[in-house]
mmCIF file of C-alpha atoms in Angstrom:
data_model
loop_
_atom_site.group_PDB
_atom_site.id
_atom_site.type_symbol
_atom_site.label_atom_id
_atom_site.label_comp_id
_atom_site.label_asym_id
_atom_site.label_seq_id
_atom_site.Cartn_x
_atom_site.Cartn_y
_atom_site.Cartn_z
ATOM 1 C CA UNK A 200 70.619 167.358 34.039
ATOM 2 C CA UNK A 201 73.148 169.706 35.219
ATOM 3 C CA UNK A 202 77.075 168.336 35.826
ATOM 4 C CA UNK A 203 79.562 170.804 37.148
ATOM 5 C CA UNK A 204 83.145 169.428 38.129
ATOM 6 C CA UNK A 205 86.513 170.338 38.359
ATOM 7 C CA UNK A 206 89.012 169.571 35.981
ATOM 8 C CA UNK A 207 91.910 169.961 38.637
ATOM 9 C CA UNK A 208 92.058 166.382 40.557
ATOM 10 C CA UNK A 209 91.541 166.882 44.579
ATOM 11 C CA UNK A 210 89.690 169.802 43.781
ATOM 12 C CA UNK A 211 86.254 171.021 44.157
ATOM 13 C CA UNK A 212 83.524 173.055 42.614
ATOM 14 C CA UNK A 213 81.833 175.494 44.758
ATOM 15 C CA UNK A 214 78.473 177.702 44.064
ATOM 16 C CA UNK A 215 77.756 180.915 46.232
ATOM 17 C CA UNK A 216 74.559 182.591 46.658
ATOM 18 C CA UNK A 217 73.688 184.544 43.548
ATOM 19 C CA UNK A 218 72.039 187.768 43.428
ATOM 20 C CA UNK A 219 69.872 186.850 40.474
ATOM 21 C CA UNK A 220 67.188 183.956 40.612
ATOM 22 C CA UNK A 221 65.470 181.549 38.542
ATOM 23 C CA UNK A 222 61.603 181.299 38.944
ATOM 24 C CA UNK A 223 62.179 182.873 42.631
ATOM 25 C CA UNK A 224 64.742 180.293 43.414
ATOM 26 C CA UNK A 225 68.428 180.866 43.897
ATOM 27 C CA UNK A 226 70.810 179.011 41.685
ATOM 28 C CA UNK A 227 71.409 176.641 43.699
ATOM 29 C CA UNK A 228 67.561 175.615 44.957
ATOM 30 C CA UNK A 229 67.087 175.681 41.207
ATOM 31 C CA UNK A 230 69.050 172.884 40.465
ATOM 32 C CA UNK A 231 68.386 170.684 43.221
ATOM 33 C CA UNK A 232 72.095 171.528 45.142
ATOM 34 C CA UNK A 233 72.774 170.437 48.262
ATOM 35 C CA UNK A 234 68.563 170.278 49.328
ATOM 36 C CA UNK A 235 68.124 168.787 52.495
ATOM 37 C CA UNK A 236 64.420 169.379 52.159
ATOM 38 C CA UNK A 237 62.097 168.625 49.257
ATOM 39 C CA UNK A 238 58.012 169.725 49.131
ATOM 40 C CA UNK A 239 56.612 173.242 49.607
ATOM 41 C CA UNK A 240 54.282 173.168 52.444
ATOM 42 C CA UNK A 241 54.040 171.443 55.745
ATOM 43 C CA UNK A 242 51.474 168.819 54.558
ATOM 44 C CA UNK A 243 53.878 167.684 52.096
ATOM 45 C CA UNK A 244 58.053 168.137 53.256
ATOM 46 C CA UNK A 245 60.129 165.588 53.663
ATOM 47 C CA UNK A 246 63.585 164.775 54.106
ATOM 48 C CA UNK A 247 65.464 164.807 50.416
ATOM 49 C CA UNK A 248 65.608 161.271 49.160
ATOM 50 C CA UNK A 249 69.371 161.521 48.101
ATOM 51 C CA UNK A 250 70.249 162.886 51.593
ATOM 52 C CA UNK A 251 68.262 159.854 52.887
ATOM 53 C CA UNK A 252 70.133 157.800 51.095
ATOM 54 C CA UNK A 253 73.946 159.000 51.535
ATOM 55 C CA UNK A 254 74.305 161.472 54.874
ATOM 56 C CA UNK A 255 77.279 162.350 53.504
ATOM 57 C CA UNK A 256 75.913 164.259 51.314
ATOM 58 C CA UNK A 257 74.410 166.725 53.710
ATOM 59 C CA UNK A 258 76.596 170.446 53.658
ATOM 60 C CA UNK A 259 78.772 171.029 56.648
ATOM 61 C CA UNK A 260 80.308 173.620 55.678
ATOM 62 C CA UNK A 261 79.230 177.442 53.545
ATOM 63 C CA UNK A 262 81.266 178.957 51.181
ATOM 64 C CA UNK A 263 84.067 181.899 52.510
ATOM 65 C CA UNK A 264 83.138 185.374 50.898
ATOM 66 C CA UNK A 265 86.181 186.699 51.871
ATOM 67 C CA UNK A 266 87.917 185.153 48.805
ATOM 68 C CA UNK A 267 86.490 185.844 45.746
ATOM 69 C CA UNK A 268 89.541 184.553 43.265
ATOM 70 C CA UNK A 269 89.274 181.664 41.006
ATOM 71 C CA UNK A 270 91.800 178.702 42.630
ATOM 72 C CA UNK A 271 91.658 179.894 46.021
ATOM 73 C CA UNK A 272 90.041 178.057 48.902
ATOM 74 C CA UNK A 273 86.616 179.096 49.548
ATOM 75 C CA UNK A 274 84.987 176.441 51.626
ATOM 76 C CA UNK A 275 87.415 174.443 53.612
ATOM 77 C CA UNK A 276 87.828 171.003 54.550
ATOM 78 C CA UNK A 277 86.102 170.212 58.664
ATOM 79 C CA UNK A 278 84.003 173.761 58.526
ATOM 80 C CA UNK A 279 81.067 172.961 60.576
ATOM 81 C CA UNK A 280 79.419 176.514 59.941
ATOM 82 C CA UNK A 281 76.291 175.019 58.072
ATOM 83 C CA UNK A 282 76.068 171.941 61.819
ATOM 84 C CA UNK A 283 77.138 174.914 64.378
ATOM 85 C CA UNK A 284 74.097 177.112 62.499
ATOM 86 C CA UNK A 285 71.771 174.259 62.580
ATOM 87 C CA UNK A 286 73.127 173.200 66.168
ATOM 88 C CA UNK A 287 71.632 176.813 67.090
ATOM 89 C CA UNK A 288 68.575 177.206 65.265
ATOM 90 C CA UNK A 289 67.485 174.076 67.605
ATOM 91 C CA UNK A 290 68.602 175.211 70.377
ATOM 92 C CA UNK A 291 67.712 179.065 70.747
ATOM 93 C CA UNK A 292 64.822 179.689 71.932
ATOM 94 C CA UNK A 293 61.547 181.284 69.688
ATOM 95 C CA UNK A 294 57.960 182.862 70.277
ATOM 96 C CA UNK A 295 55.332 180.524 68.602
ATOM 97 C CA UNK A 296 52.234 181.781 68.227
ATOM 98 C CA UNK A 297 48.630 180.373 68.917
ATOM 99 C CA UNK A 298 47.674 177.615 65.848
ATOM 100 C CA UNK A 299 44.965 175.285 66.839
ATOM 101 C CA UNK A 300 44.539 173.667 69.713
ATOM 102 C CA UNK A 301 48.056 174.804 70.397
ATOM 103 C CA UNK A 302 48.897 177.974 72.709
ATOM 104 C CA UNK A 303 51.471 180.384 72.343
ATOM 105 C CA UNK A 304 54.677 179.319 73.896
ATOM 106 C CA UNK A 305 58.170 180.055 74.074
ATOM 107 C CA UNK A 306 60.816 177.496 73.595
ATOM 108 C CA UNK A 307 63.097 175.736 71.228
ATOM 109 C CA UNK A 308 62.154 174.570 68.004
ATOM 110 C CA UNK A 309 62.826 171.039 69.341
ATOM 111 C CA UNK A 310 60.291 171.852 72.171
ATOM 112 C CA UNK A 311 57.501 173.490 69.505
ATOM 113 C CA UNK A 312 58.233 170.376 67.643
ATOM 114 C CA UNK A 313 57.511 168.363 70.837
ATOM 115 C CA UNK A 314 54.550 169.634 71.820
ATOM 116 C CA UNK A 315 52.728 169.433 68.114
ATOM 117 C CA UNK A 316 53.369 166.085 68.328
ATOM 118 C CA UNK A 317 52.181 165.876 71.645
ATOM 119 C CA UNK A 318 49.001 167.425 70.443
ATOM 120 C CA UNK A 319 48.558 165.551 67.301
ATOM 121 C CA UNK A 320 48.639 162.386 69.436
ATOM 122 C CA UNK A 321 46.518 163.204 72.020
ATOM 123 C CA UNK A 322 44.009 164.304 69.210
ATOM 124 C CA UNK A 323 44.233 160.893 67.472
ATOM 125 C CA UNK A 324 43.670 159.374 71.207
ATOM 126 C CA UNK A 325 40.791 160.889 71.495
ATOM 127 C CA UNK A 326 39.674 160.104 67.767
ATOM 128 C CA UNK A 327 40.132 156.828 68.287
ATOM 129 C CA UNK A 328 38.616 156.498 71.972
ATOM 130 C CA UNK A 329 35.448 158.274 70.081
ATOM 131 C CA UNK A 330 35.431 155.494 66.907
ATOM 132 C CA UNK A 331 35.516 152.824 69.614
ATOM 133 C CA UNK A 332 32.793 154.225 71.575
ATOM 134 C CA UNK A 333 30.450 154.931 68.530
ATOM 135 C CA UNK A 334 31.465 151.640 67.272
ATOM 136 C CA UNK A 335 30.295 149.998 70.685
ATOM 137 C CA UNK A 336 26.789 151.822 70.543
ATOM 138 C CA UNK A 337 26.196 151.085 67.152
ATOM 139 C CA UNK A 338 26.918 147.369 67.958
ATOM 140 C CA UNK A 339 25.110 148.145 71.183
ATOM 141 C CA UNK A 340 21.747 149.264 68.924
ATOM 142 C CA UNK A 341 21.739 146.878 66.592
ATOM 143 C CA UNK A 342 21.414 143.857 68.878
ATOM 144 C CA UNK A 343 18.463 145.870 70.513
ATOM 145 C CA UNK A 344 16.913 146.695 67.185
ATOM 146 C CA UNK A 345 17.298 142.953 66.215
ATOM 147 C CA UNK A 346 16.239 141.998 69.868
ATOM 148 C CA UNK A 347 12.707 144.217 69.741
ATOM 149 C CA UNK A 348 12.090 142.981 65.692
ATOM 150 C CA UNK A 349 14.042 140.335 65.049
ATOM 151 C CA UNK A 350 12.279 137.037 63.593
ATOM 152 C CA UNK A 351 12.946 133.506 65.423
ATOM 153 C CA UNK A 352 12.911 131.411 62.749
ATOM 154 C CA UNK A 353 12.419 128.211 64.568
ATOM 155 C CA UNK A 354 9.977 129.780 65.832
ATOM 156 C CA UNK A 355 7.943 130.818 62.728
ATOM 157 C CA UNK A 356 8.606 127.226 60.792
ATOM 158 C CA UNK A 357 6.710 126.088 64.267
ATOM 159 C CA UNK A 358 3.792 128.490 63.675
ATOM 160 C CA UNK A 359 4.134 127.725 59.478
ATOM 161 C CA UNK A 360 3.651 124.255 60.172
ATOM 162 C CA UNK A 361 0.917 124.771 62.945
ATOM 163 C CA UNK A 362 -1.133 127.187 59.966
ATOM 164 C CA UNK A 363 -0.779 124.435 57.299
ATOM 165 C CA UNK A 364 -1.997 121.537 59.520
ATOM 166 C CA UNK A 365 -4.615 123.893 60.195
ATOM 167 C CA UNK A 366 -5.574 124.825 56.843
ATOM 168 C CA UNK A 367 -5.776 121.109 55.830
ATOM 169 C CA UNK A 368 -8.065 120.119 58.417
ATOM 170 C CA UNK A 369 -10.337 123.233 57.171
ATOM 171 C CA UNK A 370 -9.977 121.945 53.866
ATOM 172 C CA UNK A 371 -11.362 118.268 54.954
ATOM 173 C CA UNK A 372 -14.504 120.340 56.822
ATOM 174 C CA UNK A 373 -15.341 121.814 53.313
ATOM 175 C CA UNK A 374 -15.346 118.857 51.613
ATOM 176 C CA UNK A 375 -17.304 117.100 53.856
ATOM 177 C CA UNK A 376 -19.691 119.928 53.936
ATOM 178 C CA UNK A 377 -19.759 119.771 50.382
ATOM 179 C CA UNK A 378 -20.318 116.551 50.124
ATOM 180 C CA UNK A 379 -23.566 116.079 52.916
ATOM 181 C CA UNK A 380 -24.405 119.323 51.183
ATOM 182 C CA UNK A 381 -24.334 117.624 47.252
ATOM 183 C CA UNK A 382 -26.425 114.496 49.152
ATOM 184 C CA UNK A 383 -28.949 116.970 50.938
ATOM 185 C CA UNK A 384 -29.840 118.186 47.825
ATOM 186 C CA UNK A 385 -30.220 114.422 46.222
ATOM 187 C CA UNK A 386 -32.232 113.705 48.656
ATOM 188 C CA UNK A 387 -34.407 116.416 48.612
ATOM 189 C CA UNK A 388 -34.666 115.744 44.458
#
């Protein structure tokens, strides 16, 4: 962990831009200073946790390179250079080009924002419009499957019960025959 503070009491520590870098980050991305954003790709960034969790936190304000001597005031207090630059990078308008279903456009980065949204949801609509619908056929299919070869088993135990009656009166017949068959033979002895 990296503490840097002032030994002077009302006073401030403030770190410029650096000409040098460490592993292709500045100084200050390095060590985690004043990141609104964490993540390194659009499928994972996200809003900085400690931001999240005190605004206050969150840079107004950019350093003065007009004074470069140690004790004088570099970055004072109510600069709003870091809101007024953020204030216009929403509100000037940009070229977007074509990505997915997605033309090119012109517009504000609140207004690109906007309409991926706008896409993304009307893709999940229709997602979820097509899950119901496949849902409803398969449904749809199995109760006609079940329907065409389905077994009624009432009806079966009827038809089980109907076989062994059956077979027990066929087994009677044999034995009878049997039997006049054992006395034909007696008789003919």
């Amino acid at each position: 962990t990296l503490s840097i503070s002032s030994d002077t009491d009302g006073s401030g520590v403030a770190i410029g831009a650096l000409d040098g870098s460490i592993d292709g980050q500045s100084f200050s991305s390095f060590f985690g200073f004043n990141a609104v954003f964490t993540g390194s790709s659009a499928s994972n960034i996200k809003v900085s946790s400690s931001l999240l969790a005190d605004s206050g936190t969150l840079a107004v304000g950019t350093l003065s390179t007009d004074t470069t001597t140690t004790g004088k005031t570099v970055l004072t207090s109510g600069s709003t250079t870091v809101s007024d630059a953020l204030n216009s990078a929403l509100t000037t308008s940009y070229s977007y080009s074509a990505a997915g279903s997605i033309g090119t456009m012109s517009g504000t980065l609140t207004d690109y924002a906007s309409r991926v949204v706008s896409a993304f949801a009307s893709r999940a609509s229709t997602a979820e419009a097509a899950e119901t619908t496949a849902e409803t056929l398969q449904s749809s299919l199995s109760s006609t499957i079940a329907s065409q070869s389905g077994v009624n088993i009432d009806e079966e135990t009827a038809k089980l019960e109907d076989y062994q009656t059956l077979y027990s009166a066929a087994a009677q017949v044999i034995q009878i025959a049997k039997e006049m068959f054992e006395s034909l033979l007696s008789a003919v002895s």
